[in-house]
RNA sequence: GGGGGGAUGGCGGAAUCGGCAGACGCGCAUGCCUUAGGAGCAUGUACCGCAAGGUGUGAGGGUUCGAGUCCCUCUUCCCCCA
């Protein structure tokens, strides 16, 4: 090998956290660093942080990382600030996908779910999260769902749970109920049969009882956006309930927010499902009415309520008439799909002159229009003499003895008038409906009810809980619940008389699981109560909750309801689950589109972690932009984070062995200044979840240290302070790398048990200030002044500037402005 | 239709209370180092202009000594509700 060249220079290994991440995770585990300790000695203030638990779909998506890495950083920061932090994790393990997987692949939902959990737990560990897995909650396990059943029984006792009819999507071919999202274009997602609405007996939780209380957000630090969405969802409206009568004397109740327009009610519209429709319909109209009812059954509520201009108003006359109770007018009764049986009373009085939908309806079908409110501004009629539509409040006209009542009291006066005559009464209604918790599904919590021929729906006694979900289920390709055919499960004696009875085969909505999981984390294996009362009084409510905005209404409303219900049955002493709420944005694909398998723009975290390290991925996700905004992934950009960590490593590794001396000169003062400034700014940022700017500040700091590492200042105590500060500030964000740096610096394990650094305002203060000098708002020079320079000093220096002088030449200064520490503006004239 | 949130370089984004627009990062350019570069280091990088200087935060108007920031009108995108 005579031609052998000199040995190639060893390839410079790129710094990567992958080299030591596993080592430090093992060290944390061995030291039980993150073990939940509810009663620390000495005592510390508690901090309970929860981020929404995932559905165990199989793989941790980059979106999960985006949801979990920042709150993990925030929790770690709180820990360093001296709090006893509890930041647990679990799995929302019941739900349809497991059942679908069972039907498609033959895997049992339980094994499928538990295998997925296994994998996702491994992935979450690889993120370097501080979750204590001993506190984990898995909702599909009997020790968890037993308490769903227990709550159900308590709610029954408290009158908060009841059974009633409700309409659901029904697939006649699959013989099963479908969820809204399983209905595609009015057809069954599985067999493409046309589906329709059908009435079914279902269980409900009485959330409407808390409607008023749910509108109160006192003491909660929640995003305005979420509160607004919930207020809209609850939809409180004040008005009057008025009783109309059919010609045959049957009462038709309506609710209106505009009782002042009652005299303008020229017809009525009932929901096609309204019970009085049959009686009202005349023989001539019979076939038209039943055709229309069939047509309506095929529509979703969203379609029915749509007020798109393009959507033609449809409806059919029943042939029947009602009497308007305020003026005894005989008015026709119609049916139309825009009136819903489930909203209000299922019937409306139609006032075409002052309601848009009624106006459109009346025009389409040639029904009379009578104006009864004079608009505050403008005329009732346009120049051509045509009636103008308006829905303003105004003076009542054509309204019998109430004619002339001014707009500001029209509603209240009318309600008084109605009440005095027994026709109607003031009422508050809500759009919010009771929570239907029945699901005709297998993979969920069995509802603890046994039906007995003699005693009806009988609750399972508490001591018999849990009602176990049988695992020997046989899955039908139709998706029909296997519980309906499981004799062993179904057959059960009536708890009252012991005669053969039948179990409820419906299971609970999975939102029941997620309504109280944040409490179960405290005592996941407690078999006395859903949550240990002592731990509850110590640790609740949750201080910080984070998760996606998509749960603004359903999940967050249900868990608020549950908390209030738990309070009212004596389990909790408070009524709101989450003191602070923060919603992260959505991470998009590189093409700026939602990530989805079909688009092929999904980012796989495992692959990235293996190549670049968990800390790199964590930092990059937090660096992308404001956390609440979300945004597109950018594969190229991650190199910036790698370079940053590499530079930080260079700074720390190359100088860790330097001897240190106490020095006080300009260079060390300058270094200490930037050190204390970065502590100040980074602390402010992480407090407000501004991870992106925090990382930018750390980058600047590292860039500064990079320039200084080969200068004498790198051999001072100030340098030591700077490099240790860097490791500490990095600890919440990049836990493994910070631990490695801490180790390189020769400090004892662990960086995560250190106190968050504090800054001294005196050290952070600048000695000199750079002031911009403007003339008429345009910057003409920049000057440097002493930090304590007075306003007159600064103005004098500014005016003395030669660059400024040429802009002042021949002009008169009419005004001088000084913004302390920032700028001078000289307004000139002439 | 109603409610909410946006729009800043080639890109992601900074900018305290109305006070130097573009921090930080990507990308790009030039140079150094290198057998090599999808590595590292240095410098530069809003736009127009050789420069002096001018112009710039979706569009138009207003308030102000001064507006990305406040007010009005509009365009457009996203989300929620209907």
PDB file of N, CA and C in Angstrom, chain A residues 756-819:
ATOM      1  N   UNK A 756     -34.363  28.154  38.838  1.00  0.00           N
ATOM      2  CA  UNK A 756     -34.343  29.031  37.662  1.00  0.00           C
ATOM      3  C   UNK A 756     -33.495  30.255  37.986  1.00  0.00           C
ATOM      4  N   UNK A 757     -32.608  30.664  37.079  1.00  0.00           N
ATOM      5  CA  UNK A 757     -31.744  31.810  37.411  1.00  0.00           C
ATOM      6  C   UNK A 757     -32.543  33.101  37.563  1.00  0.00           C
ATOM      7  N   UNK A 758     -32.009  33.991  38.396  1.00  0.00           N
ATOM      8  CA  UNK A 758     -32.667  35.292  38.574  1.00  0.00           C
ATOM      9  C   UNK A 758     -31.746  36.372  38.036  1.00  0.00           C
ATOM     10  N   UNK A 759     -32.329  37.511  37.705  1.00  0.00           N
ATOM     11  CA  UNK A 759     -31.494  38.583  37.170  1.00  0.00           C
ATOM     12  C   UNK A 759     -31.493  39.768  38.118  1.00  0.00           C
ATOM     13  N   UNK A 760     -30.393  40.484  38.055  1.00  0.00           N
ATOM     14  CA  UNK A 760     -30.228  41.678  38.872  1.00  0.00           C
ATOM     15  C   UNK A 760     -30.408  42.877  37.943  1.00  0.00           C
ATOM     16  N   UNK A 761     -31.471  43.650  38.160  1.00  0.00           N
ATOM     17  CA  UNK A 761     -31.744  44.778  37.249  1.00  0.00           C
ATOM     18  C   UNK A 761     -30.565  45.728  37.146  1.00  0.00           C
ATOM     19  N   UNK A 762     -29.797  45.856  38.221  1.00  0.00           N
ATOM     20  CA  UNK A 762     -28.657  46.778  38.189  1.00  0.00           C
ATOM     21  C   UNK A 762     -27.588  46.271  37.224  1.00  0.00           C
ATOM     22  N   UNK A 763     -27.397  44.947  37.222  1.00  0.00           N
ATOM     23  CA  UNK A 763     -26.386  44.379  36.318  1.00  0.00           C
ATOM     24  C   UNK A 763     -26.890  44.385  34.880  1.00  0.00           C
ATOM     25  N   UNK A 764     -28.199  44.201  34.710  1.00  0.00           N
ATOM     26  CA  UNK A 764     -28.766  44.150  33.358  1.00  0.00           C
ATOM     27  C   UNK A 764     -28.873  45.534  32.722  1.00  0.00           C
ATOM     28  N   UNK A 765     -28.789  46.563  33.532  1.00  0.00           N
ATOM     29  CA  UNK A 765     -29.007  47.918  33.007  1.00  0.00           C
ATOM     30  C   UNK A 765     -27.884  48.350  32.066  1.00  0.00           C
ATOM     31  N   UNK A 766     -28.261  49.040  31.006  1.00  0.00           N
ATOM     32  CA  UNK A 766     -27.293  49.559  30.043  1.00  0.00           C
ATOM     33  C   UNK A 766     -26.595  50.783  30.636  1.00  0.00           C
ATOM     34  N   UNK A 767     -25.302  50.961  30.284  1.00  0.00           N
ATOM     35  CA  UNK A 767     -24.569  52.143  30.740  1.00  0.00           C
ATOM     36  C   UNK A 767     -24.797  53.316  29.804  1.00  0.00           C
ATOM     37  N   UNK A 768     -24.923  52.991  28.533  1.00  0.00           N
ATOM     38  CA  UNK A 768     -25.192  54.045  27.554  1.00  0.00           C
ATOM     39  C   UNK A 768     -26.411  53.667  26.741  1.00  0.00           C
ATOM     40  N   UNK A 769     -27.001  54.701  26.149  1.00  0.00           N
ATOM     41  CA  UNK A 769     -28.206  54.483  25.354  1.00  0.00           C
ATOM     42  C   UNK A 769     -27.971  54.976  23.938  1.00  0.00           C
ATOM     43  N   UNK A 770     -28.522  54.249  22.968  1.00  0.00           N
ATOM     44  CA  UNK A 770     -28.495  54.720  21.583  1.00  0.00           C
ATOM     45  C   UNK A 770     -29.817  55.406  21.306  1.00  0.00           C
ATOM     46  N   UNK A 771     -29.712  56.656  20.936  1.00  0.00           N
ATOM     47  CA  UNK A 771     -30.922  57.439  20.708  1.00  0.00           C
ATOM     48  C   UNK A 771     -31.007  57.804  19.231  1.00  0.00           C
ATOM     49  N   UNK A 772     -32.163  57.577  18.652  1.00  0.00           N
ATOM     50  CA  UNK A 772     -32.375  57.991  17.268  1.00  0.00           C
ATOM     51  C   UNK A 772     -32.796  59.450  17.264  1.00  0.00           C
ATOM     52  N   UNK A 773     -32.240  60.217  16.329  1.00  0.00           N
ATOM     53  CA  UNK A 773     -32.620  61.623  16.231  1.00  0.00           C
ATOM     54  C   UNK A 773     -33.413  61.826  14.955  1.00  0.00           C
ATOM     55  N   UNK A 774     -34.653  62.230  15.121  1.00  0.00           N
ATOM     56  CA  UNK A 774     -35.507  62.457  13.957  1.00  0.00           C
ATOM     57  C   UNK A 774     -35.707  63.946  13.743  1.00  0.00           C
ATOM     58  N   UNK A 775     -35.851  64.312  12.468  1.00  0.00           N
ATOM     59  CA  UNK A 775     -36.304  65.653  12.136  1.00  0.00           C
ATOM     60  C   UNK A 775     -37.591  65.446  11.355  1.00  0.00           C
ATOM     61  N   UNK A 776     -38.675  65.992  11.853  1.00  0.00           N
ATOM     62  CA  UNK A 776     -40.001  65.783  11.268  1.00  0.00           C
ATOM     63  C   UNK A 776     -40.306  64.293  11.047  1.00  0.00           C
ATOM     64  N   UNK A 777     -39.938  63.512  12.032  1.00  0.00           N
ATOM     65  CA  UNK A 777     -40.315  62.094  11.977  1.00  0.00           C
ATOM     66  C   UNK A 777     -39.399  61.206  11.178  1.00  0.00           C
ATOM     67  N   UNK A 778     -38.349  61.776  10.548  1.00  0.00           N
ATOM     68  CA  UNK A 778     -37.426  60.939   9.795  1.00  0.00           C
ATOM     69  C   UNK A 778     -36.096  60.857  10.529  1.00  0.00           C
ATOM     70  N   UNK A 779     -35.579  59.632  10.637  1.00  0.00           N
ATOM     71  CA  UNK A 779     -34.325  59.437  11.365  1.00  0.00           C
ATOM     72  C   UNK A 779     -33.180  60.041  10.557  1.00  0.00           C
ATOM     73  N   UNK A 780     -32.407  60.962  11.192  1.00  0.00           N
ATOM     74  CA  UNK A 780     -31.298  61.605  10.489  1.00  0.00           C
ATOM     75  C   UNK A 780     -29.960  61.282  11.125  1.00  0.00           C
ATOM     76  N   UNK A 781     -29.993  60.824  12.368  1.00  0.00           N
ATOM     77  CA  UNK A 781     -28.734  60.454  13.019  1.00  0.00           C
ATOM     78  C   UNK A 781     -29.058  59.595  14.238  1.00  0.00           C
ATOM     79  N   UNK A 782     -28.015  58.897  14.703  1.00  0.00           N
ATOM     80  CA  UNK A 782     -28.158  58.137  15.950  1.00  0.00           C
ATOM     81  C   UNK A 782     -27.045  58.601  16.874  1.00  0.00           C
ATOM     82  N   UNK A 783     -27.375  58.875  18.100  1.00  0.00           N
ATOM     83  CA  UNK A 783     -26.369  59.348  19.040  1.00  0.00           C
ATOM     84  C   UNK A 783     -26.306  58.413  20.249  1.00  0.00           C
ATOM     85  N   UNK A 784     -25.149  58.412  20.901  1.00  0.00           N
ATOM     86  CA  UNK A 784     -24.985  57.608  22.110  1.00  0.00           C
ATOM     87  C   UNK A 784     -24.869  58.548  23.297  1.00  0.00           C
ATOM     88  N   UNK A 785     -25.691  58.310  24.298  1.00  0.00           N
ATOM     89  CA  UNK A 785     -25.645  59.165  25.484  1.00  0.00           C
ATOM     90  C   UNK A 785     -25.531  58.294  26.727  1.00  0.00           C
ATOM     91  N   UNK A 786     -25.100  58.887  27.807  1.00  0.00           N
ATOM     92  CA  UNK A 786     -25.030  58.157  29.068  1.00  0.00           C
ATOM     93  C   UNK A 786     -26.442  57.797  29.512  1.00  0.00           C
ATOM     94  N   UNK A 787     -26.557  56.630  30.185  1.00  0.00           N
ATOM     95  CA  UNK A 787     -27.873  56.152  30.567  1.00  0.00           C
ATOM     96  C   UNK A 787     -28.613  57.134  31.457  1.00  0.00           C
ATOM     97  N   UNK A 788     -27.848  57.922  32.218  1.00  0.00           N
ATOM     98  CA  UNK A 788     -28.508  58.845  33.149  1.00  0.00           C
ATOM     99  C   UNK A 788     -28.579  60.275  32.621  1.00  0.00           C
ATOM    100  N   UNK A 789     -28.337  60.447  31.326  1.00  0.00           N
ATOM    101  CA  UNK A 789     -28.366  61.790  30.745  1.00  0.00           C
ATOM    102  C   UNK A 789     -29.763  62.388  30.878  1.00  0.00           C
ATOM    103  N   UNK A 790     -29.806  63.680  31.166  1.00  0.00           N
ATOM    104  CA  UNK A 790     -31.101  64.338  31.325  1.00  0.00           C
ATOM    105  C   UNK A 790     -31.662  64.686  29.956  1.00  0.00           C
ATOM    106  N   UNK A 791     -32.954  65.019  29.948  1.00  0.00           N
ATOM    107  CA  UNK A 791     -33.605  65.364  28.697  1.00  0.00           C
ATOM    108  C   UNK A 791     -32.903  66.522  28.002  1.00  0.00           C
ATOM    109  N   UNK A 792     -32.538  67.547  28.777  1.00  0.00           N
ATOM    110  CA  UNK A 792     -31.915  68.713  28.142  1.00  0.00           C
ATOM    111  C   UNK A 792     -30.534  68.365  27.593  1.00  0.00           C
ATOM    112  N   UNK A 793     -29.803  67.465  28.294  1.00  0.00           N
ATOM    113  CA  UNK A 793     -28.508  67.012  27.773  1.00  0.00           C
ATOM    114  C   UNK A 793     -28.693  66.338  26.419  1.00  0.00           C
ATOM    115  N   UNK A 794     -29.663  65.401  26.373  1.00  0.00           N
ATOM    116  CA  UNK A 794     -29.876  64.626  25.153  1.00  0.00           C
ATOM    117  C   UNK A 794     -30.275  65.534  24.006  1.00  0.00           C
ATOM    118  N   UNK A 795     -31.196  66.472  24.288  1.00  0.00           N
ATOM    119  CA  UNK A 795     -31.639  67.380  23.234  1.00  0.00           C
ATOM    120  C   UNK A 795     -30.475  68.231  22.725  1.00  0.00           C
ATOM    121  N   UNK A 796     -29.611  68.642  23.644  1.00  0.00           N
ATOM    122  CA  UNK A 796     -28.465  69.457  23.252  1.00  0.00           C
ATOM    123  C   UNK A 796     -27.522  68.662  22.357  1.00  0.00           C
ATOM    124  N   UNK A 797     -27.259  67.400  22.757  1.00  0.00           N
ATOM    125  CA  UNK A 797     -26.371  66.563  21.949  1.00  0.00           C
ATOM    126  C   UNK A 797     -26.986  66.325  20.571  1.00  0.00           C
ATOM    127  N   UNK A 798     -28.298  66.103  20.565  1.00  0.00           N
ATOM    128  CA  UNK A 798     -28.983  65.837  19.302  1.00  0.00           C
ATOM    129  C   UNK A 798     -28.859  67.026  18.363  1.00  0.00           C
ATOM    130  N   UNK A 799     -29.096  68.211  18.903  1.00  0.00           N
ATOM    131  CA  UNK A 799     -29.062  69.400  18.050  1.00  0.00           C
ATOM    132  C   UNK A 799     -27.650  69.730  17.599  1.00  0.00           C
ATOM    133  N   UNK A 800     -26.687  69.238  18.358  1.00  0.00           N
ATOM    134  CA  UNK A 800     -25.290  69.513  18.010  1.00  0.00           C
ATOM    135  C   UNK A 800     -24.794  68.612  16.887  1.00  0.00           C
ATOM    136  N   UNK A 801     -25.535  67.566  16.587  1.00  0.00           N
ATOM    137  CA  UNK A 801     -25.094  66.626  15.559  1.00  0.00           C
ATOM    138  C   UNK A 801     -24.990  67.303  14.201  1.00  0.00           C
ATOM    139  N   UNK A 802     -23.865  67.049  13.521  1.00  0.00           N
ATOM    140  CA  UNK A 802     -23.679  67.707  12.219  1.00  0.00           C
ATOM    141  C   UNK A 802     -24.649  67.148  11.190  1.00  0.00           C
ATOM    142  N   UNK A 803     -24.949  65.851  11.291  1.00  0.00           N
ATOM    143  CA  UNK A 803     -25.890  65.271  10.336  1.00  0.00           C
ATOM    144  C   UNK A 803     -27.280  65.873  10.496  1.00  0.00           C
ATOM    145  N   UNK A 804     -27.596  66.174  11.749  1.00  0.00           N
ATOM    146  CA  UNK A 804     -28.906  66.760  11.998  1.00  0.00           C
ATOM    147  C   UNK A 804     -28.926  68.211  11.542  1.00  0.00           C
ATOM    148  N   UNK A 805     -27.780  68.864  11.725  1.00  0.00           N
ATOM    149  CA  UNK A 805     -27.695  70.302  11.448  1.00  0.00           C
ATOM    150  C   UNK A 805     -28.148  70.629  10.029  1.00  0.00           C
ATOM    151  N   UNK A 806     -27.752  69.785   9.050  1.00  0.00           N
ATOM    152  CA  UNK A 806     -28.097  70.123   7.662  1.00  0.00           C
ATOM    153  C   UNK A 806     -29.611  70.091   7.429  1.00  0.00           C
ATOM    154  N   UNK A 807     -30.323  69.355   8.286  1.00  0.00           N
ATOM    155  CA  UNK A 807     -31.779  69.315   8.131  1.00  0.00           C
ATOM    156  C   UNK A 807     -32.461  70.431   8.900  1.00  0.00           C
ATOM    157  N   UNK A 808     -31.672  71.087   9.788  1.00  0.00           N
ATOM    158  CA  UNK A 808     -32.238  72.186  10.555  1.00  0.00           C
ATOM    159  C   UNK A 808     -31.932  73.520   9.906  1.00  0.00           C
ATOM    160  N   UNK A 809     -30.992  73.499   8.991  1.00  0.00           N
ATOM    161  CA  UNK A 809     -30.489  74.716   8.349  1.00  0.00           C
ATOM    162  C   UNK A 809     -31.631  75.515   7.713  1.00  0.00           C
ATOM    163  N   UNK A 810     -31.742  76.752   8.150  1.00  0.00           N
ATOM    164  CA  UNK A 810     -32.747  77.639   7.576  1.00  0.00           C
ATOM    165  C   UNK A 810     -34.152  77.373   8.057  1.00  0.00           C
ATOM    166  N   UNK A 811     -34.300  76.462   9.025  1.00  0.00           N
ATOM    167  CA  UNK A 811     -35.641  76.118   9.535  1.00  0.00           C
ATOM    168  C   UNK A 811     -35.731  76.558  11.004  1.00  0.00           C
ATOM    169  N   UNK A 812     -36.954  76.628  11.475  1.00  0.00           N
ATOM    170  CA  UNK A 812     -37.164  76.942  12.879  1.00  0.00           C
ATOM    171  C   UNK A 812     -37.700  75.700  13.584  1.00  0.00           C
ATOM    172  N   UNK A 813     -37.088  75.377  14.737  1.00  0.00           N
ATOM    173  CA  UNK A 813     -37.614  74.250  15.511  1.00  0.00           C
ATOM    174  C   UNK A 813     -38.854  74.719  16.243  1.00  0.00           C
ATOM    175  N   UNK A 814     -40.006  74.057  15.944  1.00  0.00           N
ATOM    176  CA  UNK A 814     -41.245  74.473  16.593  1.00  0.00           C
ATOM    177  C   UNK A 814     -41.587  73.581  17.776  1.00  0.00           C
ATOM    178  N   UNK A 815     -40.999  72.389  17.809  1.00  0.00           N
ATOM    179  CA  UNK A 815     -41.322  71.495  18.917  1.00  0.00           C
ATOM    180  C   UNK A 815     -40.215  70.472  19.073  1.00  0.00           C
ATOM    181  N   UNK A 816     -39.877  70.143  20.326  1.00  0.00           N
ATOM    182  CA  UNK A 816     -38.853  69.138  20.593  1.00  0.00           C
ATOM    183  C   UNK A 816     -39.458  68.028  21.433  1.00  0.00           C
ATOM    184  N   UNK A 817     -39.270  66.793  20.953  1.00  0.00           N
ATOM    185  CA  UNK A 817     -39.825  65.645  21.651  1.00  0.00           C
ATOM    186  C   UNK A 817     -38.690  64.759  22.120  1.00  0.00           C
ATOM    187  N   UNK A 818     -38.807  64.243  23.341  1.00  0.00           N
ATOM    188  CA  UNK A 818     -37.819  63.265  23.777  1.00  0.00           C
ATOM    189  C   UNK A 818     -38.552  62.080  24.392  1.00  0.00           C
ATOM    190  N   UNK A 819     -38.367  60.912  23.793  1.00  0.00           N
ATOM    191  CA  UNK A 819     -38.887  59.684  24.383  1.00  0.00           C
ATOM    192  C   UNK A 819     -37.717  59.051  25.115  1.00  0.00           C
TER     193      UNK A 819
END
